[in-house]
PDB file of C-alpha atoms in Angstrom:
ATOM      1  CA  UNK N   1       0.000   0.000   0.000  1.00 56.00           C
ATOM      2  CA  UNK N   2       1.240   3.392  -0.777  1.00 81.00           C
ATOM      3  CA  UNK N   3      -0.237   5.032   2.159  1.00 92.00           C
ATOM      4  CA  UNK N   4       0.629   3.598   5.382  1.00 91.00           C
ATOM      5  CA  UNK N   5      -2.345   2.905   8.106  1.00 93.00           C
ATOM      6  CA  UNK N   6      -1.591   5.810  10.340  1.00 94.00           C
ATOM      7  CA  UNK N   7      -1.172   8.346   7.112  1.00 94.00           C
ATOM      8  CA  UNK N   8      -4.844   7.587   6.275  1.00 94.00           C
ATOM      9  CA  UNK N   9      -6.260   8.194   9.779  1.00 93.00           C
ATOM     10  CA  UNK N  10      -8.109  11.718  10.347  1.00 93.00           C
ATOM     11  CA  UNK N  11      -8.422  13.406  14.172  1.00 87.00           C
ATOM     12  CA  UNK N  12     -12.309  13.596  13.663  1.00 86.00           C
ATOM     13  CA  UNK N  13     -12.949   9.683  12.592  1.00 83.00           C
ATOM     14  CA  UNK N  14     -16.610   9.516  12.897  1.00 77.00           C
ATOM     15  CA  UNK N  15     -18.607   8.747  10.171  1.00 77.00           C
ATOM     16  CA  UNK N  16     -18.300  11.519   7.335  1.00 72.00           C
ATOM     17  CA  UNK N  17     -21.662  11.307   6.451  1.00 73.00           C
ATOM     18  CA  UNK N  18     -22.444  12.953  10.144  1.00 67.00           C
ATOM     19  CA  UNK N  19     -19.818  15.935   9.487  1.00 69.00           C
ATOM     20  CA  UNK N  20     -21.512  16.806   6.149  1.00 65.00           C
ATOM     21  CA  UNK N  21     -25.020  16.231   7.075  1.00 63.00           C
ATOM     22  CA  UNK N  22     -25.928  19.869   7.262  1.00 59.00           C
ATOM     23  CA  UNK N  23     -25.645  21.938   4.086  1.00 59.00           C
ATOM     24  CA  UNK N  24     -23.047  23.930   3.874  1.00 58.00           C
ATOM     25  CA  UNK N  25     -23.652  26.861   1.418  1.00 42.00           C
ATOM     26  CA  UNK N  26     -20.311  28.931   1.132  1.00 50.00           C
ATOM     27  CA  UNK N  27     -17.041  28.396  -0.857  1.00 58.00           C
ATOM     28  CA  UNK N  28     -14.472  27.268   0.593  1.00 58.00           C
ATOM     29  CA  UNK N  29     -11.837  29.516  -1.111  1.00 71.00           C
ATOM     30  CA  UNK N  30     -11.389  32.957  -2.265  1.00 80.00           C
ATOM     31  CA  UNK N  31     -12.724  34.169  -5.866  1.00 83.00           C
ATOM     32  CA  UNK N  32      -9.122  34.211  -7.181  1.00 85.00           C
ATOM     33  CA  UNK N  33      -8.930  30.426  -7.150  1.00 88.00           C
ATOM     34  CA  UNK N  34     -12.248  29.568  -8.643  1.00 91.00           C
ATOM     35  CA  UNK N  35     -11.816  32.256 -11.369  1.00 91.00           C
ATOM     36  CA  UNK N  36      -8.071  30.431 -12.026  1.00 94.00           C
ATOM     37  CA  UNK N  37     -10.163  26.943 -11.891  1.00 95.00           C
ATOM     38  CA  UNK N  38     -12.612  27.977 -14.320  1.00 96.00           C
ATOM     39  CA  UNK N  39      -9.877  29.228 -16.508  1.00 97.00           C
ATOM     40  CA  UNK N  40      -8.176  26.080 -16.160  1.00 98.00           C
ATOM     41  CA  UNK N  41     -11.621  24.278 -16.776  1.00 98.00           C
ATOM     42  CA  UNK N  42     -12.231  26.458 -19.793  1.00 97.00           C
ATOM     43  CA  UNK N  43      -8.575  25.598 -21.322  1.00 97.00           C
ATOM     44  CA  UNK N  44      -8.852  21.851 -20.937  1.00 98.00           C
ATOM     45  CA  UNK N  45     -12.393  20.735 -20.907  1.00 98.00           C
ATOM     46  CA  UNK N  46     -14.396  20.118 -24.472  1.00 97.00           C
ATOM     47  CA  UNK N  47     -17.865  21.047 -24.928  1.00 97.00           C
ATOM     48  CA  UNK N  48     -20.503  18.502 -25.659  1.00 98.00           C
ATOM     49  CA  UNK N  49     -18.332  16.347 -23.084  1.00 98.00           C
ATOM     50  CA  UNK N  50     -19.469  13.734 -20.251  1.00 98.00           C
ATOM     51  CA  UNK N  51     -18.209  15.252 -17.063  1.00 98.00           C
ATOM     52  CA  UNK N  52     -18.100  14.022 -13.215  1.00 98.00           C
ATOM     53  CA  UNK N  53     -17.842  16.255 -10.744  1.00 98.00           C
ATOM     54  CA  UNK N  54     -16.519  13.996  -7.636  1.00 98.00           C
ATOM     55  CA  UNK N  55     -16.792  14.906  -4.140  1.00 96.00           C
ATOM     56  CA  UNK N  56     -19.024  18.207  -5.710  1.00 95.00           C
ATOM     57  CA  UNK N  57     -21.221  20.999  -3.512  1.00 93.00           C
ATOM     58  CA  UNK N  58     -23.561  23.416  -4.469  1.00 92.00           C
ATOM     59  CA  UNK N  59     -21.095  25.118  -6.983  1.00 92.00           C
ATOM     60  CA  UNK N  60     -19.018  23.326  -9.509  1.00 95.00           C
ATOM     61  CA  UNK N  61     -17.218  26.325 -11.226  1.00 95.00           C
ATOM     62  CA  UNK N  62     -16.874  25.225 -14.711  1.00 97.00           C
ATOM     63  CA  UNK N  63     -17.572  27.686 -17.342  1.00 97.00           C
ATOM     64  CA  UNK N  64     -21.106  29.215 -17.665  1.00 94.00           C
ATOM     65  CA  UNK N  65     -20.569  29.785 -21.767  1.00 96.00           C
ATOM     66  CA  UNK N  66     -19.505  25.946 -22.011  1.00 97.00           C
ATOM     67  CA  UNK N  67     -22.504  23.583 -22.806  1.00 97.00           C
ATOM     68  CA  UNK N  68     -21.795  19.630 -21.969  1.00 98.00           C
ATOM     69  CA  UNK N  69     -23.126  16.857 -22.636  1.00 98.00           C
ATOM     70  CA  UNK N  70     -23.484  15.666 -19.195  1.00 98.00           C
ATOM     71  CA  UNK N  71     -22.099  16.598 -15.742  1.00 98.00           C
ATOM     72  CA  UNK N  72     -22.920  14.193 -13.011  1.00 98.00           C
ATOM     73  CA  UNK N  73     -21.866  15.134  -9.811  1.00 98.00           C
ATOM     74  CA  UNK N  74     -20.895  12.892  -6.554  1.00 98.00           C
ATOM     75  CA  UNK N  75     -20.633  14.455  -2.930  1.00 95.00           C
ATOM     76  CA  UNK N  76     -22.239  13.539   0.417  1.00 93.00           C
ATOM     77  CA  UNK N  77     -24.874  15.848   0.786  1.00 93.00           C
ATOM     78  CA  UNK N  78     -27.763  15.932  -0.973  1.00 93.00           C
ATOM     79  CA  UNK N  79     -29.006  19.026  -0.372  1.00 93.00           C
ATOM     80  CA  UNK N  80     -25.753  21.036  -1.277  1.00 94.00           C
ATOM     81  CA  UNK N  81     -25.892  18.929  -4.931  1.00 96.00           C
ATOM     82  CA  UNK N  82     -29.627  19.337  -5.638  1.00 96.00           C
ATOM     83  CA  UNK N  83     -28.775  23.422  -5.408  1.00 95.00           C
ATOM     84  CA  UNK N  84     -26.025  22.893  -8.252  1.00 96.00           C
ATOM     85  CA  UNK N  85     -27.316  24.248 -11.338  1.00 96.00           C
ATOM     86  CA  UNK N  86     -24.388  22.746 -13.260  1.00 97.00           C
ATOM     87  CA  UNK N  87     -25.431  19.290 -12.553  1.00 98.00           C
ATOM     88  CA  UNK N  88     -27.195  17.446 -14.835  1.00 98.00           C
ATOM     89  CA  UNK N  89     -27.815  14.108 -12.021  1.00 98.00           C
ATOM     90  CA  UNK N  90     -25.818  13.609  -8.950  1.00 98.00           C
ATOM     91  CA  UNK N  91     -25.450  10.888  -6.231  1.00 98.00           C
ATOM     92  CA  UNK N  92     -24.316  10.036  -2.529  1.00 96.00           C
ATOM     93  CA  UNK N  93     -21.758   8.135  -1.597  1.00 96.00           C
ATOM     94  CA  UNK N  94     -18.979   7.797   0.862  1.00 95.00           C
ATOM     95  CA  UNK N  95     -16.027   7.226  -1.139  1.00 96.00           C
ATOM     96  CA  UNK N  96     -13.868   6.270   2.365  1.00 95.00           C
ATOM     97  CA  UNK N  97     -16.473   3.517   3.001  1.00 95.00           C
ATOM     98  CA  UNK N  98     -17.013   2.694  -0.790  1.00 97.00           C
ATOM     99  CA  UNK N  99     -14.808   3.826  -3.479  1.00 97.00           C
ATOM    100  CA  UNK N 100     -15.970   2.309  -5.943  1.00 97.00           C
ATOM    101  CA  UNK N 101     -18.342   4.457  -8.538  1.00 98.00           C
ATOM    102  CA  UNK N 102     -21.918   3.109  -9.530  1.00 98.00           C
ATOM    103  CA  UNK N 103     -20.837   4.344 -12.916  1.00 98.00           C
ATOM    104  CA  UNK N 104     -20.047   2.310 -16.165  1.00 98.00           C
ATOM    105  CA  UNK N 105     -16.166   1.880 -17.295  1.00 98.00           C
ATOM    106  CA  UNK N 106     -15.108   4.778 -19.821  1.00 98.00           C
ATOM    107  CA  UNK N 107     -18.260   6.603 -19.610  1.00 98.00           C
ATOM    108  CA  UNK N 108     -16.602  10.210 -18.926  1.00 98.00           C
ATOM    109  CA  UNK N 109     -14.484  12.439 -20.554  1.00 98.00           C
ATOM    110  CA  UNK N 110     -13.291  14.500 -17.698  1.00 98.00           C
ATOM    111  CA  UNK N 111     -13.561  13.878 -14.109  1.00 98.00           C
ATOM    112  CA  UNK N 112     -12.717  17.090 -11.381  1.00 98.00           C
ATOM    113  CA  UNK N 113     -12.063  16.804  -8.090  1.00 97.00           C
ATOM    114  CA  UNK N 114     -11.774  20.647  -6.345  1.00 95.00           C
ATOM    115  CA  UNK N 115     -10.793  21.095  -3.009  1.00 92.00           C
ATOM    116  CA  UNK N 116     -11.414  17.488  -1.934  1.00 94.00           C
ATOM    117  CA  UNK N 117      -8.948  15.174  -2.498  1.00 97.00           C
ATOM    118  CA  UNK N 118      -7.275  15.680   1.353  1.00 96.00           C
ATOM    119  CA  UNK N 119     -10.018  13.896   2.611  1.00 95.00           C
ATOM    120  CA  UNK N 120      -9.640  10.683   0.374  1.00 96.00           C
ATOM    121  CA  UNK N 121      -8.559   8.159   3.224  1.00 96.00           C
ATOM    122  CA  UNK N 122      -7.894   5.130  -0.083  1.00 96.00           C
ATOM    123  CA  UNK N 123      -6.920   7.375  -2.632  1.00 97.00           C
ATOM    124  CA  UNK N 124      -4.657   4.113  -4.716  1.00 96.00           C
ATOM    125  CA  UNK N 125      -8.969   2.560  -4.815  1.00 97.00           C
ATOM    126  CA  UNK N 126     -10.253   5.823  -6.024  1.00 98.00           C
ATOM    127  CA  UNK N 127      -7.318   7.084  -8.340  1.00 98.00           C
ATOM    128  CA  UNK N 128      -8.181   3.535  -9.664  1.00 98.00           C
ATOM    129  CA  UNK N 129     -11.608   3.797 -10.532  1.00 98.00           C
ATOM    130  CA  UNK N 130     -10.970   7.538 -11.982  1.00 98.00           C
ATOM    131  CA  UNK N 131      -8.839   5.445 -14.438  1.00 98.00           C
ATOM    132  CA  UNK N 132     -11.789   2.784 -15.025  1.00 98.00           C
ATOM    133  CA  UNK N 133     -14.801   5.367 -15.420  1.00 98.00           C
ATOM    134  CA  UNK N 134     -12.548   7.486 -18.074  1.00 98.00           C
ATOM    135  CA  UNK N 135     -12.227   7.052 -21.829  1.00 98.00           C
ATOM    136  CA  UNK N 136      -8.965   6.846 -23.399  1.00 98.00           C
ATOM    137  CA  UNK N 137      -7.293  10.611 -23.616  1.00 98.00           C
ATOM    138  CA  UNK N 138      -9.955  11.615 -20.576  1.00 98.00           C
ATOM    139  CA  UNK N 139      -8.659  13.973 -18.507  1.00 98.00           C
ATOM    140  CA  UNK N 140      -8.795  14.350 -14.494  1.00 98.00           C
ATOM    141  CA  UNK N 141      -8.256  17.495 -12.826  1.00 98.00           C
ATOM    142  CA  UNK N 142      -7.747  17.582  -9.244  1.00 98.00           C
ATOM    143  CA  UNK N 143      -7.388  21.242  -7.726  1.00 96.00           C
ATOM    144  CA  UNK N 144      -6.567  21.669  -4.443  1.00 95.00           C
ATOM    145  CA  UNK N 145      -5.449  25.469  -2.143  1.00 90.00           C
ATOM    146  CA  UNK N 146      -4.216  25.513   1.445  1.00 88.00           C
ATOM    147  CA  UNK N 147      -7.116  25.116   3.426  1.00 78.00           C
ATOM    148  CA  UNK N 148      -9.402  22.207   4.637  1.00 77.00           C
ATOM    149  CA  UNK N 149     -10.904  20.846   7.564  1.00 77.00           C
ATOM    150  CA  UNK N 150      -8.170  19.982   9.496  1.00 70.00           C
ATOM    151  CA  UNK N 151     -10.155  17.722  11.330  1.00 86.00           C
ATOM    152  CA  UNK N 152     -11.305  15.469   8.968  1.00 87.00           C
ATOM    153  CA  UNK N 153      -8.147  15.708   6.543  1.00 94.00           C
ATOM    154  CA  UNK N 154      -6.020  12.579   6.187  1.00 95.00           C
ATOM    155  CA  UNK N 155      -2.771  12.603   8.411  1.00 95.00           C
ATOM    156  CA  UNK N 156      -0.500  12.385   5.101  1.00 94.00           C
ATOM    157  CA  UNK N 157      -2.272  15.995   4.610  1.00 94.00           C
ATOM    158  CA  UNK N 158      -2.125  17.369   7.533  1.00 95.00           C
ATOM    159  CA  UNK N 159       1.482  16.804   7.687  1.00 94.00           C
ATOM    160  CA  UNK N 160       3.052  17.614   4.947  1.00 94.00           C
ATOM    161  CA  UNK N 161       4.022  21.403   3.221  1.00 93.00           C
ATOM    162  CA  UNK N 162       1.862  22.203  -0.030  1.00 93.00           C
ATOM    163  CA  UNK N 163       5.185  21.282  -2.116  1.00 94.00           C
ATOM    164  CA  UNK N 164       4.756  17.985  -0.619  1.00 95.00           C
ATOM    165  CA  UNK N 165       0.757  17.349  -1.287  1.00 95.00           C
ATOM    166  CA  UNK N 166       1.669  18.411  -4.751  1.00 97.00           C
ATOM    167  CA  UNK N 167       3.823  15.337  -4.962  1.00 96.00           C
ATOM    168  CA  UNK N 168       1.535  13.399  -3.096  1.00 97.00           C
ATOM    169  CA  UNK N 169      -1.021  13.569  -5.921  1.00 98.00           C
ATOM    170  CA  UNK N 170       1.413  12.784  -8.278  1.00 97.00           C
ATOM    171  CA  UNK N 171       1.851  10.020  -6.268  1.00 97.00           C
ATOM    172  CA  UNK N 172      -2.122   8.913  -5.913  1.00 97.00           C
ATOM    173  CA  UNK N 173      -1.657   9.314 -10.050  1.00 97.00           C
ATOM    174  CA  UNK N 174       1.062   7.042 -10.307  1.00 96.00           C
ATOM    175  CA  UNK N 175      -0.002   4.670  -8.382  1.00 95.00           C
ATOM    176  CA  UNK N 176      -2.273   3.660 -10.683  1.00 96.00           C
ATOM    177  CA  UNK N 177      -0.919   2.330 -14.108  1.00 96.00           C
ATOM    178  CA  UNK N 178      -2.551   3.643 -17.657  1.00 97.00           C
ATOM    179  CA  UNK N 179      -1.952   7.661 -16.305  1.00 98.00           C
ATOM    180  CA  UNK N 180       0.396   9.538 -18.314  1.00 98.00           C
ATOM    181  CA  UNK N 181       2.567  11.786 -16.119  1.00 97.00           C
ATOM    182  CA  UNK N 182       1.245  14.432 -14.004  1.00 98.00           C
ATOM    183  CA  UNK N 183       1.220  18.186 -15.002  1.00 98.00           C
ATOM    184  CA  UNK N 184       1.065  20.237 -12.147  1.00 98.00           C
ATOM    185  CA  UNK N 185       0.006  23.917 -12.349  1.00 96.00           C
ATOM    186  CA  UNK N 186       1.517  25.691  -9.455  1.00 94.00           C
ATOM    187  CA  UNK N 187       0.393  29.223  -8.555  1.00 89.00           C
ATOM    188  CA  UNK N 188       1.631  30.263  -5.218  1.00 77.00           C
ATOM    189  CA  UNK N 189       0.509  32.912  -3.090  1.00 66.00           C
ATOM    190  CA  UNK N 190       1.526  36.598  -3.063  1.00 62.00           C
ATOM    191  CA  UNK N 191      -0.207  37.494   0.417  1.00 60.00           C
ATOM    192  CA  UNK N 192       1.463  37.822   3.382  1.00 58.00           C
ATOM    193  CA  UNK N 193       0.861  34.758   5.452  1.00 56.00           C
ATOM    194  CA  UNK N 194      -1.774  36.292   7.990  1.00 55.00           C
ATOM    195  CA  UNK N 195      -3.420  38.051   5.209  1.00 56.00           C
ATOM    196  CA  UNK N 196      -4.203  34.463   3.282  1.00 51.00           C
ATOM    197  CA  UNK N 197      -5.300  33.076   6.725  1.00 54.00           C
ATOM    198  CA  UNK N 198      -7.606  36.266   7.243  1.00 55.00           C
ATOM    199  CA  UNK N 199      -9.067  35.239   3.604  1.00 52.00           C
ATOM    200  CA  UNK N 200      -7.745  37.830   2.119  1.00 55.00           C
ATOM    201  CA  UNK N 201      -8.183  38.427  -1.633  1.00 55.00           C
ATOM    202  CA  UNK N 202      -5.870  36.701  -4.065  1.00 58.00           C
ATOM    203  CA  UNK N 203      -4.520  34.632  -0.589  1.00 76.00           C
ATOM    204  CA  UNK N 204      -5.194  31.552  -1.383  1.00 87.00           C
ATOM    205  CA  UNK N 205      -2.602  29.733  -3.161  1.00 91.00           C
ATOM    206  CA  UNK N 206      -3.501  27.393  -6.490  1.00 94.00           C
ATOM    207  CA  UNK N 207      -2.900  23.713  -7.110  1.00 96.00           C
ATOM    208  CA  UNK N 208      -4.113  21.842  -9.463  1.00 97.00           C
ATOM    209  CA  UNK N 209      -2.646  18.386 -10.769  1.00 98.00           C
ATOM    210  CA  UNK N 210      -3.862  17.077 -14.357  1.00 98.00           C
ATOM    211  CA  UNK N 211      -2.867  13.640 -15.993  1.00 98.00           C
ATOM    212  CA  UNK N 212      -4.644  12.050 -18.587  1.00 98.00           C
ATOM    213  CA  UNK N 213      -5.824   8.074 -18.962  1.00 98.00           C
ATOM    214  CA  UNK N 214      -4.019   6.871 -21.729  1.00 96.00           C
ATOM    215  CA  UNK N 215      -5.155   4.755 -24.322  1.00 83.00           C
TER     216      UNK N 215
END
């Protein structure tokens, strides 16, 4: 295993489905990052594409002008998904007690994780079945800043600097064979550190880490 059993553990480790049981209706980092996601979105995403949104809220920040095919979303509350207007059908599931996706191999074209993947406690399982659900020259897009709730991120995360959660995508990616090699888009915060904890505009660093299922 790539992860060892204490790097997986989280300081809140009651069921996830009882921390995200209330709606929670606020994003969860500053307009700078979601306008450099949607860029990022709008630069690598096709229109007329099948797209899933994994571990999605009420917002899913790709680009208004952009018409898909499909965008299915995935997240663990309801409520917060039935408010996306981006979402085409969604479902619930707790990806730490069941990673694997009700969803047919190479269905989608993209897949997008945003400000998520810290709290992926089997992240070889689901980097795996991002691989099976894709079709050949899909893309996934995982996008991650500085914050989270440290509570219920994995210990790996909590641990280690943002240089090294950077490689510890990379990692989840290459642990899984069929990916080509990580691109990672690095855009690093300008702010003065107790201006980017304040929330600050333009604080919050950008990560994201893109790799693409060959065929």
């Amino acid at each position: 295993m790539m992860l060892r059993p204490n790097q997986r553990q989280k300081l809140d480790d009651t069921d996830d489905k009882l921390f995200y049981a209330y709606p929670r209706f606020v994003t969860h980092v500053d307009e700078g990052f979601i306008q450099q996601l949607t860029d990022l979105y709008r630069e690598r995403l096709q229109p007329n594409t099948r797209i899933l949104d994994m571990m999605s809220s009420w917002v899913s920040h790709l680009p208004e002008e952009m018409q898909f095919a499909h965008v299915e979303g995935h997240g663990l509350n309801a409520e917060e998904l039935a408010r996306n207007p981006q979402l085409d059908r969604y479902f619930v599931q707790n990806l730490n007690e069941n990673p694997q996706l009700p969803l047919p191999d190479r269905d989608f074209d993209a897949v997008l994780n945003c400000v998520s993947v810290q709290y992926v406690q089997y992240p070889e399982a689901v980097f795996s079945e991002i691989h099976r659900i894709l079709k050949p020259d899909g893309v996934a897009i995982i996008s991650f800043s500085n914050r989270m709730f440290f509570e219920k991120a994995i210990q790996a995360w909590r641990d280690a600097s943002e240089a090294t959660r950077v490689e510890l995508v990379k990692s989840y990616f290459a642990s899984v064979p069929g990916f080509t090699t990580p691109e990672v888009i690095a855009r690093k915060s300008t702010a003065p550190n107790i201006l980017q904890w304040l929330g600050a505009p333009g604080g919050d660093p950008f990560y994201a880490v893109v790799a693409y299922k060959q065929r």
